[in-house]
Coordinates of C-alpha atoms in Angstrom, one line a residue:
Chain A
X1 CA -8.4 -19.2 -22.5
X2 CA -11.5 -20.6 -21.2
X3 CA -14.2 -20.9 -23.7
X4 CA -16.9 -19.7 -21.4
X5 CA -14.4 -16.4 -20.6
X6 CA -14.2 -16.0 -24.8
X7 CA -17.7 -16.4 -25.3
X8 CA -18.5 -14.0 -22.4
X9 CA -16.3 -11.0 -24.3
X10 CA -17.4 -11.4 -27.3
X11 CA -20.7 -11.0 -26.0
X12 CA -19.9 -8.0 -24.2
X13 CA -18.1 -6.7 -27.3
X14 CA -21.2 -6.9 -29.3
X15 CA -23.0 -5.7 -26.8
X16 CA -21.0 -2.4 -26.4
X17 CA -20.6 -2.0 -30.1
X18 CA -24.6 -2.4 -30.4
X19 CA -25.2 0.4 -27.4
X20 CA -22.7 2.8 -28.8
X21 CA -23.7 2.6 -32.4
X22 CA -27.0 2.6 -31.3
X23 CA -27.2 5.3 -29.0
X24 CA -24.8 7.5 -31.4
X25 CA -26.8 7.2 -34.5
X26 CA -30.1 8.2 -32.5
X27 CA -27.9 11.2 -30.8
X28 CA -26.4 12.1 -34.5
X29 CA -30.1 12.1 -36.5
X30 CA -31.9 13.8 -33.5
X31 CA -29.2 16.8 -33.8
X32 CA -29.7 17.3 -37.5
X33 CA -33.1 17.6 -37.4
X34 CA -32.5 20.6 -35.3
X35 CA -28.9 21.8 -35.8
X36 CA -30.0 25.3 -34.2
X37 CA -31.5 24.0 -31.0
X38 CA -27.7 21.8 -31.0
X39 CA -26.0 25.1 -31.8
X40 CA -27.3 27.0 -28.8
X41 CA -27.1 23.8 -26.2
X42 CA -23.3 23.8 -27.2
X43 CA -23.4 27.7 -26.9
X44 CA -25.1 27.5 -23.6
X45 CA -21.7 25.4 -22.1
X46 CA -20.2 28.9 -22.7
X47 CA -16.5 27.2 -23.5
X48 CA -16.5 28.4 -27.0
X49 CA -16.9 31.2 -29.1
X50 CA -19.6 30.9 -31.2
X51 CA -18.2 30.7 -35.1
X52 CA -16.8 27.7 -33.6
X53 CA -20.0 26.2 -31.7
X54 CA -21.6 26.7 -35.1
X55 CA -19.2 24.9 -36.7
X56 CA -19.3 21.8 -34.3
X57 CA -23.0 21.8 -33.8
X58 CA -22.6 21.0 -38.1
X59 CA -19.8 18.3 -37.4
X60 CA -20.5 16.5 -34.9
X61 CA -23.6 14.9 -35.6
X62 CA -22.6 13.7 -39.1
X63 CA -18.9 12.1 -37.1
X64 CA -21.7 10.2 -34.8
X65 CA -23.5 9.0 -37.5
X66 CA -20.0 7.9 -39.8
X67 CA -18.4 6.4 -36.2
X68 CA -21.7 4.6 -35.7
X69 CA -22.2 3.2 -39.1
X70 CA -18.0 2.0 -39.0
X71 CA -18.5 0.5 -35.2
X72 CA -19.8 -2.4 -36.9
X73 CA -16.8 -2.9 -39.7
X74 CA -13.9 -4.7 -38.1
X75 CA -10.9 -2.9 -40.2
X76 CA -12.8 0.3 -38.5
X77 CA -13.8 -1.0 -35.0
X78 CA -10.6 0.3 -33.6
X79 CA -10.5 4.0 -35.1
X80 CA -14.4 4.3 -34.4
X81 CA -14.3 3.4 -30.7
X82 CA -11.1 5.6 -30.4
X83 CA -13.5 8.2 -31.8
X84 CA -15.9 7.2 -29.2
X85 CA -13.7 7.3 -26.4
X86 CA -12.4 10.7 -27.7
X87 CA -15.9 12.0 -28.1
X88 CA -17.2 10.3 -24.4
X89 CA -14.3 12.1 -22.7
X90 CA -14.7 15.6 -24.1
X91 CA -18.7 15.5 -22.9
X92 CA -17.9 14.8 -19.7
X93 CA -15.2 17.3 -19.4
X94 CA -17.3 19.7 -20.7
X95 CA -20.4 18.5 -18.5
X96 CA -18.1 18.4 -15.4
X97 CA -17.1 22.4 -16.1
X98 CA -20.5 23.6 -16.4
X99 CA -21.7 21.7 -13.2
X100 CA -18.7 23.4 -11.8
X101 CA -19.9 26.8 -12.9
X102 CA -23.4 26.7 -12.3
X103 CA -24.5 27.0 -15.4
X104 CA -28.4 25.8 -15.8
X105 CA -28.0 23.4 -19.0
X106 CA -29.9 21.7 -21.4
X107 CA -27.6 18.9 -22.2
X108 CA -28.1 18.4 -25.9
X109 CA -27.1 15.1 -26.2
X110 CA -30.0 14.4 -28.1
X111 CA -30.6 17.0 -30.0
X112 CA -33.7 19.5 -29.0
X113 CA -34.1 17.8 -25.7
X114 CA -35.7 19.8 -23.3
X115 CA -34.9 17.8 -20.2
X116 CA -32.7 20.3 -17.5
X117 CA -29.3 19.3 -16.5
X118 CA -29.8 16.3 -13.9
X119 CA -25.8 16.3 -13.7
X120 CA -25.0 13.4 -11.5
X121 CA -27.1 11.4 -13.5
X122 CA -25.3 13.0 -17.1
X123 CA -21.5 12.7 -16.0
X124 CA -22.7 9.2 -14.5
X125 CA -24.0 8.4 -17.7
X126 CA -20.9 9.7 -20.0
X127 CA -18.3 7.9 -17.8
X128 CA -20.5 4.4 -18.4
X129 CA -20.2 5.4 -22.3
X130 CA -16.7 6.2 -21.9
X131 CA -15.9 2.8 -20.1
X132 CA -17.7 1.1 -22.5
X133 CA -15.8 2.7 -25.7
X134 CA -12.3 1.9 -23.6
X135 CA -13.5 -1.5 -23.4
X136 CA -13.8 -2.2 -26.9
X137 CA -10.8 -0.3 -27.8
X138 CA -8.8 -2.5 -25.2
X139 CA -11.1 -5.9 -27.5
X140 CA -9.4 -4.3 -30.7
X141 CA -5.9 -4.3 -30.2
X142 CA -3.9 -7.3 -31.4
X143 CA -2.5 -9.3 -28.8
X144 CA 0.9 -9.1 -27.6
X145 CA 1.2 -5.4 -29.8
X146 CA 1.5 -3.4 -26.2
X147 CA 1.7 -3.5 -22.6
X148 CA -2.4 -2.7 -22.5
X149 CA -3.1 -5.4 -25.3
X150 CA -5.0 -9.0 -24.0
X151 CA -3.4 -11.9 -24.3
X152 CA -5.5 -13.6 -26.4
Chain B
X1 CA 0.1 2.3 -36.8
X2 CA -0.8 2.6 -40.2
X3 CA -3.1 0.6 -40.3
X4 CA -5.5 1.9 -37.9
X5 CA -3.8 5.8 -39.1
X6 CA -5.6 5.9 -42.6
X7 CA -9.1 4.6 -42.0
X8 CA -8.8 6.9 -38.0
X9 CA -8.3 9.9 -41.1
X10 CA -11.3 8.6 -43.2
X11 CA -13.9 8.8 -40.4
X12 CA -12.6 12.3 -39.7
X13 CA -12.3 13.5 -42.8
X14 CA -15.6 11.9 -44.0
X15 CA -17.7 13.5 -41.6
X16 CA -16.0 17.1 -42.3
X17 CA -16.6 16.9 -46.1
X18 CA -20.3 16.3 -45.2
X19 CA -20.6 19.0 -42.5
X20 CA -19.0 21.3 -45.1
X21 CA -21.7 20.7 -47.3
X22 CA -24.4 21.2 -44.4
X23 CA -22.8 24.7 -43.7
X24 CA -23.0 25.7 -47.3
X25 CA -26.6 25.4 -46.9
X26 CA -27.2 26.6 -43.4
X27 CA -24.6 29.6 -43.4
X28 CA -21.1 29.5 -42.9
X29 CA -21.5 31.8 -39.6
X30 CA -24.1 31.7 -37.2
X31 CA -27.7 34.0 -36.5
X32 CA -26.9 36.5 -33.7
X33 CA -29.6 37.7 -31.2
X34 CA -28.7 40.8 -29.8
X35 CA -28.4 41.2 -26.6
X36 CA -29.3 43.9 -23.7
X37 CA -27.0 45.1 -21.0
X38 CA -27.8 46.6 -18.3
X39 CA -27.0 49.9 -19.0
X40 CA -29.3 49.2 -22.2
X41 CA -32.3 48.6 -20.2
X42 CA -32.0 51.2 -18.6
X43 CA -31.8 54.0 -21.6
X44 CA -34.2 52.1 -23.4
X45 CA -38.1 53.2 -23.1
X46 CA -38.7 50.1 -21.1
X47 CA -42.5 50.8 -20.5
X48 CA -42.7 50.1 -24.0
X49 CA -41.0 46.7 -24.1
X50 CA -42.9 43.4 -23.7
X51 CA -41.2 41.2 -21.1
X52 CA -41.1 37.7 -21.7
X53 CA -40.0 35.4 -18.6
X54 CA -38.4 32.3 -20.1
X55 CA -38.2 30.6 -16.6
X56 CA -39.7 27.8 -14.6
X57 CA -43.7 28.7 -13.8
X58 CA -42.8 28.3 -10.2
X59 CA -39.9 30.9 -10.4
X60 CA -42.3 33.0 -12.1
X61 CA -45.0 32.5 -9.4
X62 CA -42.5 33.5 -6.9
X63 CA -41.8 36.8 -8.5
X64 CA -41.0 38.5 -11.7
X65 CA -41.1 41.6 -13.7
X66 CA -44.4 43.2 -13.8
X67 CA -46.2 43.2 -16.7
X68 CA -44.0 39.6 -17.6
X69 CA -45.3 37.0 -19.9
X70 CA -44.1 33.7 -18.1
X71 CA -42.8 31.3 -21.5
X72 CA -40.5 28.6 -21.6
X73 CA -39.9 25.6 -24.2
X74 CA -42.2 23.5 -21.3
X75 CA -45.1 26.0 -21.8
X76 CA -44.9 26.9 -24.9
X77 CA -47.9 26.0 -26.7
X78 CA -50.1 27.0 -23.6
X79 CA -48.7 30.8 -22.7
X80 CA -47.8 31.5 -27.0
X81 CA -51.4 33.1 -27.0
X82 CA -50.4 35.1 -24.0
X83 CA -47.5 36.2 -25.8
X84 CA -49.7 37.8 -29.0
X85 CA -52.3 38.8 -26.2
X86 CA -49.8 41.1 -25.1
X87 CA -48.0 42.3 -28.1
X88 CA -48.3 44.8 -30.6
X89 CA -46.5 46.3 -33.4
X90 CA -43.4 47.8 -33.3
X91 CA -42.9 47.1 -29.4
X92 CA -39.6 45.5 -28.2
X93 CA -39.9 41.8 -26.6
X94 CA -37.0 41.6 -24.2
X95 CA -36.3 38.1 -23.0
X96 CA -34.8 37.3 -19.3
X97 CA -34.3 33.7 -17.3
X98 CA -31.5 33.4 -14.5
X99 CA -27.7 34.4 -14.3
X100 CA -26.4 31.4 -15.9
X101 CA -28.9 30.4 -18.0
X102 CA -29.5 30.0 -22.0
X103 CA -33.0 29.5 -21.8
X104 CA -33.6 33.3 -22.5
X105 CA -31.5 32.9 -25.8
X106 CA -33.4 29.7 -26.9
X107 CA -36.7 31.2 -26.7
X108 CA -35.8 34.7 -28.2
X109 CA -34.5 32.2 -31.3
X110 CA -38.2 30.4 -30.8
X111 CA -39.8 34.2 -30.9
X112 CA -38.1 35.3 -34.3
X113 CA -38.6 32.3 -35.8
X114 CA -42.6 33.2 -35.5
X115 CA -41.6 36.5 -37.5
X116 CA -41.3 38.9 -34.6
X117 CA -38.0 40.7 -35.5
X118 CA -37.2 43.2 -32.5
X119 CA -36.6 40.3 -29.9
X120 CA -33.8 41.2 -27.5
X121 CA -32.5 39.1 -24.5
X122 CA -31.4 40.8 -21.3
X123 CA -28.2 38.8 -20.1
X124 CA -28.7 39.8 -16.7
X125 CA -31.4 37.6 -16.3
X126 CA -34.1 38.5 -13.6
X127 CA -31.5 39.2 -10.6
X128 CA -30.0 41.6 -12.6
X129 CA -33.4 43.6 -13.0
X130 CA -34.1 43.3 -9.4
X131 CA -30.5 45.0 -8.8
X132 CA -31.5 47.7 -10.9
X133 CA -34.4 48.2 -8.4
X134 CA -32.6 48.7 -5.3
X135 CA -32.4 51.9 -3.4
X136 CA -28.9 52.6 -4.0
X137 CA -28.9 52.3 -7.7
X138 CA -32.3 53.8 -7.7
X139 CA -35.3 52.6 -8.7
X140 CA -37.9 51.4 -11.5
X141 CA -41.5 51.3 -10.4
X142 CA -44.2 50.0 -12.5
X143 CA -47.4 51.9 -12.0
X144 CA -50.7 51.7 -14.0
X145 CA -49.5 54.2 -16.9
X146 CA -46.3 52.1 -16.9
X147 CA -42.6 52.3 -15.8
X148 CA -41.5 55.3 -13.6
X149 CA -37.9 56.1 -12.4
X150 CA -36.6 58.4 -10.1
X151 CA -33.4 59.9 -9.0
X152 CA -30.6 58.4 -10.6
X153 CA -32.0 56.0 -12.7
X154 CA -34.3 56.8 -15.8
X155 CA -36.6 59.1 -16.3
X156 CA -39.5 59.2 -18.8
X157 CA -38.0 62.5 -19.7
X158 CA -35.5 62.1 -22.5
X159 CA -33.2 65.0 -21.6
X160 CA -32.7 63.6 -18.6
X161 CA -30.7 60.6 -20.0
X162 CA -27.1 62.6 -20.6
X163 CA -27.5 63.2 -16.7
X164 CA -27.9 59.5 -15.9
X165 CA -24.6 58.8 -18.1
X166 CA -22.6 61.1 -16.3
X167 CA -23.4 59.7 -13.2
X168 CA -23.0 56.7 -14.2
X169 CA -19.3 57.8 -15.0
X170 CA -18.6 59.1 -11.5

């Protein structure tokens, strides 16, 4: 492999793994110093009832802030941007079903934010985020393990 | 596979010990805010509730209920004297925005949390009150000694109520 082509990934790989640690240890603090306000953005998606909105508006942040804080340890690069990914995808399904509904959102992604729903802009966003997290799982696996590991 | 199983478990686990704790301070289940049908608003004395708009200013410019106090987590320091202007104790503040919005329920939350305790939201939103002012389903007229119905709907007469049930069963 070229040198230019290694250096260039592992650029990129930091990079990711600085924006997604970064923006997901923001987005974690911001919702626990308003777990309420977090509570009724999740509530206001209307996909869940609400013992169990309460009980992800309490878990989530504190999985953003342990994923962020493990992005940047190698033995848990892997599971965090899985995590990530895992996370990134269920926002934009749920983002993509309220657009789809109507509903008039705030989009608590960062806690008690009281920007509206701009939704091109959100899902736009997420799928970026979600890329990004694919990326570095796709940078974590050892080569030659599967038929979507690199080859070097 | 087990490699990446075991610490995958840790940053799931970790995360839920610590949110366990969280909820053992904040309340394992979470606050309620009652909330108003339509059928509610309509038995209720509604000349005695304060309406609180949680809207956009330019919806509420357009048109809303009369009497409304327009207030919104954009506004909210500005139109908050508005709000005490307007209330007193013991009336009902019932809180509407659009169908499809949760803007209603966040500022009820935002009103209790002042100490106001009766806070209600209307679910309907403001389309759902206008409904309830058409012809057919009669109508709810707000006049300077305060909300007036006639025919079907609600009267400021009490024992006219059973009457607007049954009709409403027909």
């Amino acid at each position: 492999m070229k040198p230019n082509r290694r250096v260039l990934l592992e650029t990129a790989e930091w990079g990711a793994v600085l924006v997604l640690s970064g923006l997901f240890l923001y987005a974690g603090v911001m919702k626990l110093l308003d777990t309420g306000q977090f509570y009724r953005d999740i509530q206001s998606y209307r996909l869940t009832p609400d013992v169990l909105s309460w009980w992800a508006a309490h878990y989530l942040p504190w999985l953003e802030l342990v994923a962020g804080v493990a992005l940047f340890l190698p033995k848990f690069r892997l599971p965090a941007a899985l995590i990530f990914a895992g996370l990134m995808s269920v926002f934009t399904l749920a983002l993509l079903s309220a657009w789809s509904r109507g509903l008039d959102i705030s989009c608590g992604c960062f806690g008690s934010s009281t920007a509206e729903a701009n939704y091109p802009w959100l899902v736009v966003r997420d799928l970026g985020l979600l890329l990004m997290a694919l990326f570095l799982v796709w940078r974590q696996i050892p080569p030659g393990t599967c038929f979507f590991s690199r080859r070097w | 596979m087990r490699v990446i199983l075991f610490p995958f478990l840790g940053l799931l686990l970790l995360p839920l010990f610590m949110a366990l704790g969280h909820l053992s301070y904040s309340g394992w289940n979470p606050p309620t805010t009652a909330a108003l049908s339509e059928n509610d608003v309509r038995l209720l004395k509604v000349q005695q509730a304060l309406w609180v708009d949680a809207r956009e200013e330019s919806l509420f410019q357009k048109t809303h209920v009369p009497g409304a106090v327009n207030l919104n987590r954009k506004n909210w320091e500005q139109s908050l004297p508005a709000l005490f202007e307007h209330y007193e104790e013991g009336r009902t503040i019932i809180v509407y925005c659009s169908v499809g919005c949760n803007e209603s329920h966040v500022i009820a939350a935002k009103i209790r949390e002042l100490g106001l305790e009766d806070v209600q939201v209307f679910e309907g939103g403001y389309e759902a009150w206008r409904v309830s002012r058409s012809s057919k389903a009669g109508e709810l007229r707000r006049d300077g000694e305060g909300l007036k119905a006639n025919s079907n709907f609600e009267s400021r007469n009490p024992k006219q109520i059973p009457n607007l049930k049954s009709n409403e069963t027909k």
